[in-house]
Short mmCIF file of C-alpha atoms and ligand atoms in Angstrom, two decimals:
data_model
loop_
_atom_site.label_atom_id
_atom_site.label_comp_id
_atom_site.label_asym_id
_atom_site.label_seq_id
_atom_site.Cartn_x
_atom_site.Cartn_y
_atom_site.Cartn_z
CA MET C 1152 114.24 79.91 110.36
CA LEU C 1153 113.25 83.46 111.19
CA ASP C 1154 116.27 84.97 109.48
CA TRP C 1155 114.17 86.43 106.67
CA TRP C 1156 112.33 88.47 109.25
CA LEU C 1157 115.31 90.23 110.82
CA PRO C 1158 117.49 92.83 109.14
CA GLU C 1159 120.60 91.35 107.57
CA ASN C 1160 123.25 90.56 110.13
CA VAL C 1161 126.61 92.17 109.34
CA SER C 1162 128.13 91.97 112.80
CA THR C 1163 130.64 89.51 114.20
CA TYR C 1164 128.46 89.01 117.27
CA GLY C 1165 125.11 89.18 115.49
CA GLN C 1166 124.59 85.42 115.42
CA GLU C 1167 124.73 85.15 119.19
CA ILE C 1168 122.10 87.87 119.53
CA ASP C 1169 119.92 86.30 116.85
CA TRP C 1170 120.14 82.89 118.47
CA LEU C 1171 118.84 84.31 121.77
CA PHE C 1172 116.23 86.35 119.95
CA HIS C 1173 114.91 83.29 118.14
CA LEU C 1174 114.92 81.17 121.27
CA ILE C 1175 112.88 83.77 123.17
CA TYR C 1176 110.63 84.22 120.18
CA TYR C 1177 109.88 80.49 119.92
CA ILE C 1178 109.16 80.22 123.64
CA THR C 1179 106.79 83.17 123.59
CA GLY C 1180 105.27 81.93 120.31
CA VAL C 1181 104.50 78.49 121.74
CA THR C 1182 103.10 80.07 124.92
CA PHE C 1183 100.92 82.38 122.87
CA VAL C 1184 99.46 79.48 120.87
CA LEU C 1185 98.88 77.34 123.98
CA VAL C 1186 97.16 80.17 125.86
CA PHE C 1187 94.95 81.07 122.92
CA VAL C 1188 93.96 77.53 122.06
CA THR C 1189 93.10 76.88 125.72
CA MET C 1190 91.11 80.08 125.89
CA LEU C 1191 89.12 79.24 122.73
CA VAL C 1192 88.45 75.68 123.95
CA PHE C 1193 87.21 77.02 127.29
CA ILE C 1194 85.02 79.61 125.61
CA VAL C 1195 83.26 76.81 123.73
CA MET C 1196 83.28 74.27 126.58
CA TYR C 1197 81.91 76.60 129.21
CA ARG C 1198 79.53 78.62 127.07
CA ASP C 1199 76.11 79.42 128.42
CA ARG C 1200 73.59 76.63 127.84
CA PRO C 1201 70.05 76.17 129.08
CA GLY C 1202 69.89 74.62 132.53
CA ARG C 1203 73.56 75.22 133.28
CA ARG C 1204 74.40 77.02 136.51
CA ALA C 1205 77.58 78.98 137.18
CA LYS C 1206 79.95 77.39 139.69
CA TYR C 1207 82.12 79.23 142.17
CA THR C 1208 85.77 78.16 142.25
CA HIS C 1209 88.52 78.81 144.75
CA GLY C 1210 91.22 78.14 142.16
CA ASN C 1211 93.74 75.34 141.95
CA THR C 1212 96.88 75.62 144.02
CA THR C 1213 98.85 73.03 142.04
CA LEU C 1214 98.11 74.78 138.76
CA GLU C 1215 99.04 78.14 140.19
CA ILE C 1216 102.37 76.83 141.45
CA VAL C 1217 103.07 75.26 138.05
CA TRP C 1218 102.39 78.41 136.04
CA THR C 1219 104.49 80.47 138.41
CA VAL C 1220 107.45 78.11 138.67
CA VAL C 1221 107.68 77.20 134.97
CA PRO C 1222 108.03 80.80 133.67
CA ALA C 1223 110.43 81.59 136.53
CA LEU C 1224 112.58 78.61 135.53
CA ILE C 1225 112.48 79.61 131.86
CA LEU C 1226 113.62 83.10 132.86
CA VAL C 1227 116.52 81.74 134.90
CA ILE C 1228 117.57 79.40 132.08
CA LEU C 1229 117.39 82.23 129.52
CA THR C 1230 119.50 84.42 131.77
CA ILE C 1231 122.13 81.68 132.11
CA LEU C 1232 122.08 81.04 128.35
CA SER C 1233 122.59 84.74 127.58
CA VAL C 1234 125.60 85.14 129.86
CA PRO C 1235 128.24 84.16 127.24
CA ALA C 1236 126.90 86.58 124.62
CA TRP C 1237 126.39 89.35 127.15
CA SER C 1238 129.88 89.06 128.59
CA ARG C 1239 131.53 88.88 125.16
CA ILE C 1240 129.62 91.82 123.73
CA LYS C 1241 129.09 94.12 126.69
CA MET C 1242 131.72 93.19 129.25
CA THR C 1243 134.84 92.73 127.15
CA MET C 1244 136.50 95.08 124.74
CA PRO C 1245 138.61 93.59 121.95
CA GLU C 1246 141.91 95.30 121.23
CA THR C 1247 141.67 98.00 118.59
CA ASP C 1248 143.30 101.19 117.43
CA PHE C 1249 140.08 102.49 115.91
CA VAL C 1250 138.19 104.70 118.32
CA VAL C 1251 135.45 107.22 117.65
CA GLU C 1252 133.60 109.43 120.06
CA VAL C 1253 129.86 109.69 119.56
CA THR C 1254 127.99 112.44 121.35
CA ALA C 1255 124.24 112.29 121.01
CA LYS C 1256 122.20 115.45 121.28
CA GLN C 1257 118.67 116.52 120.44
CA PHE C 1258 118.53 115.50 117.56
CA ASN C 1259 121.81 114.45 116.00
CA TRP C 1260 124.71 112.07 116.28
CA GLN C 1261 128.00 113.93 116.53
CA VAL C 1262 130.86 111.70 115.50
CA THR C 1263 134.37 112.76 116.42
CA TYR C 1264 137.54 111.23 115.01
CA PRO C 1265 140.71 111.86 117.00
CA GLY C 1266 142.79 112.99 114.01
CA ALA C 1267 146.43 112.14 113.34
CA ASP C 1268 147.53 112.39 116.99
CA GLY C 1269 145.05 109.72 118.03
CA LYS C 1270 143.83 111.87 120.92
CA PHE C 1271 140.43 113.40 121.54
CA GLY C 1272 140.08 117.02 122.56
CA THR C 1273 142.92 118.28 120.39
CA ALA C 1274 142.95 120.70 117.47
CA ASP C 1275 143.03 118.05 114.78
CA ASP C 1276 139.83 116.31 115.90
CA LYS C 1277 137.26 116.09 113.16
CA THR C 1278 133.54 116.01 113.91
CA LEU C 1279 130.87 114.84 111.50
CA LEU C 1280 127.12 115.12 111.86
CA ASP C 1281 124.89 112.06 111.47
CA GLU C 1282 127.45 110.00 109.63
CA MET C 1283 130.18 107.62 110.64
CA HIS C 1284 132.69 105.97 108.35
CA VAL C 1285 134.49 102.81 109.34
CA PRO C 1286 136.47 100.08 107.64
CA VAL C 1287 135.03 96.60 107.23
CA ASN C 1288 136.33 93.75 109.43
CA LYS C 1289 137.77 96.15 111.95
CA VAL C 1290 136.87 96.43 115.60
CA VAL C 1291 135.44 99.90 116.14
CA ARG C 1292 135.28 101.18 119.66
CA VAL C 1293 132.67 103.81 120.36
CA HIS C 1294 132.89 106.18 123.31
CA LEU C 1295 129.27 107.08 123.69
CA LYS C 1296 128.10 110.25 125.40
CA SER C 1297 125.03 112.42 125.54
CA GLN C 1298 124.84 116.17 125.70
CA ASP C 1299 121.28 116.45 126.99
CA VAL C 1300 118.85 113.58 127.49
CA ILE C 1301 118.99 109.80 127.14
CA HIS C 1302 119.39 108.65 123.55
CA SER C 1303 120.01 105.17 122.21
CA PHE C 1304 122.60 104.17 119.65
CA PHE C 1305 120.95 101.55 117.48
CA VAL C 1306 122.16 99.88 114.32
CA PRO C 1307 119.85 96.94 113.59
CA GLN C 1308 122.22 95.25 111.12
CA PHE C 1309 125.06 95.42 113.68
CA ARG C 1310 122.77 93.99 116.39
CA MET C 1311 124.02 96.80 118.54
CA LYS C 1312 121.94 98.93 120.84
CA GLN C 1313 123.23 101.05 123.67
CA ASP C 1314 121.79 103.96 125.59
CA ALA C 1315 123.70 107.22 125.68
CA VAL C 1316 123.33 108.66 129.16
CA PRO C 1317 124.12 112.27 130.13
CA GLY C 1318 127.12 112.46 132.45
CA ARG C 1319 128.48 109.07 131.44
CA GLU C 1320 130.88 107.84 128.81
CA ILE C 1321 129.87 104.34 127.81
CA ARG C 1322 132.28 102.26 125.77
CA GLN C 1323 130.93 99.84 123.23
CA TRP C 1324 132.26 98.09 120.18
CA PHE C 1325 131.23 96.53 116.93
CA GLU C 1326 132.89 94.89 113.97
CA ALA C 1327 131.04 95.09 110.68
CA THR C 1328 131.56 92.26 108.23
CA LYS C 1329 130.09 93.71 105.04
CA PRO C 1330 130.61 97.04 103.31
CA GLY C 1331 127.50 99.14 102.89
CA ARG C 1332 125.46 101.97 104.26
CA TYR C 1333 123.50 101.23 107.42
CA GLU C 1334 120.75 103.23 109.03
CA TRP C 1335 121.54 104.53 112.49
CA PRO C 1336 118.39 105.66 114.29
CA CYS C 1337 118.00 106.88 117.84
CA ALA C 1338 116.01 104.22 119.68
CA GLU C 1339 115.06 106.21 122.77
CA LEU C 1340 112.21 108.69 122.70
CA CYS C 1341 114.26 111.83 123.27
CA GLY C 1342 112.04 114.77 122.39
CA PHE C 1343 109.92 116.25 119.62
CA GLY C 1344 112.56 115.62 116.95
CA HIS C 1345 113.23 112.02 117.98
CA SER C 1346 111.68 110.47 114.88
CA GLY C 1347 114.01 112.48 112.68
CA MET C 1348 117.11 111.63 114.68
CA ARG C 1349 119.08 109.24 112.56
CA GLY C 1350 122.38 108.97 110.84
CA TRP C 1351 124.13 106.56 108.53
CA ILE C 1352 127.12 104.37 109.13
CA TYR C 1353 129.23 103.74 106.08
CA VAL C 1354 131.26 100.55 106.15
CA HIS C 1355 134.03 100.76 103.57
CA THR C 1356 136.56 98.34 102.21
CA PRO C 1357 140.01 99.16 103.65
CA ASP C 1358 141.07 100.88 100.41
CA GLU C 1359 137.94 102.96 100.22
CA TYR C 1360 138.20 103.87 103.87
CA GLY C 1361 141.81 104.95 103.44
CA LYS C 1362 140.76 107.19 100.60
CA TRP C 1363 137.84 108.63 102.51
CA ALA C 1364 139.99 109.26 105.59
CA ALA C 1365 142.70 110.93 103.53
CA GLU C 1366 140.15 113.26 102.01
CA ASN C 1367 138.02 113.93 105.04
CA LEU C 1368 140.06 113.41 108.18
CA THR C 1369 143.71 114.15 107.55
CA ALA C 1370 142.98 116.91 105.01
CA GLN C 1371 141.53 118.81 107.93
CA ALA C 1372 144.94 118.98 109.58
CA ALA C 1373 146.18 121.14 106.71
CA PRO C 1374 143.65 123.95 106.90
CA ALA C 1375 141.98 125.00 103.69
CA ALA C 1376 144.32 122.86 101.63
CA ALA C 1377 142.26 123.36 98.52
CA PRO C 1378 138.58 124.14 98.52
CA ALA C 1379 138.50 122.74 94.98
CA GLU C 1380 138.87 119.25 96.48
CA GLU C 1381 135.47 119.52 98.07
CA PRO C 1382 133.21 118.09 95.34
CA LYS C 1383 135.03 114.77 94.98
CA PRO C 1384 132.29 112.21 94.44
CA ALA C 1385 133.43 109.81 97.16
CA ALA C 1386 133.16 112.52 99.79
CA ALA C 1387 130.24 114.43 98.39
CA GLU C 1388 127.81 111.56 98.06
CA PRO C 1389 127.62 110.42 101.68
CA LYS C 1390 127.38 113.99 102.90
CA LYS C 1391 124.40 114.65 100.72
CA GLU C 1392 122.69 111.59 102.17
CA GLY C 1393 123.46 112.58 105.72
CA LYS C 1394 122.15 116.09 105.33
CA ALA C 1395 118.99 115.12 103.54
CA LYS C 1396 117.85 113.20 106.61
CA LYS C 1397 118.01 116.01 109.09
CU1 CU Z 1428 117.65 110.66 120.48
#
């Protein structure tokens, strides 16, 4: 019912997040209405009128127990209901051969691909700034690090949000279900340039991704193959976008 209000979901686990989000939203919405209606009724009922004297009250123990126990129970139930989604998304890592390393810094996302050898920290690694390219319908594992302060990896359409913490490598994953270009802001106030800290994640069809990787990742292994290859439209367009945002 609230789907129109959220960004489009293009993640395999987005529905589970949305379901919890809506449930919490409905509970808080109903509570909000009840509290406000009660408040308005009381404002009218107990308004000042001639001849009316204020009364001192010691409260109502039964009521106080009820409004403490009910929210506590709701919280426990919500926690239990969120366990399956939490354990699937945060506690398990589906098998994949697609791994990227993301190092956040004030105020950019540095995205490193392991190159042909599949290993990080070797000569054929390729690092991009504020852009990530991935194939559609593919589990992407992200090794998330931070170079300075706490940042937060956030892609609303992927329903993915994870803090990047200095000194830690946090492993997360996502699987995008629709090709496109998705905004990738930092969701943790990280300094004066925080508001400008964002990148773009490009989800390609497998063919397109293969082409992009051939031009941008493996070409790097053969140094300076041909500078003339640079202005190919497929490669040039996303770069322009990425740079314009910095
Ligand atoms: Cu940041």
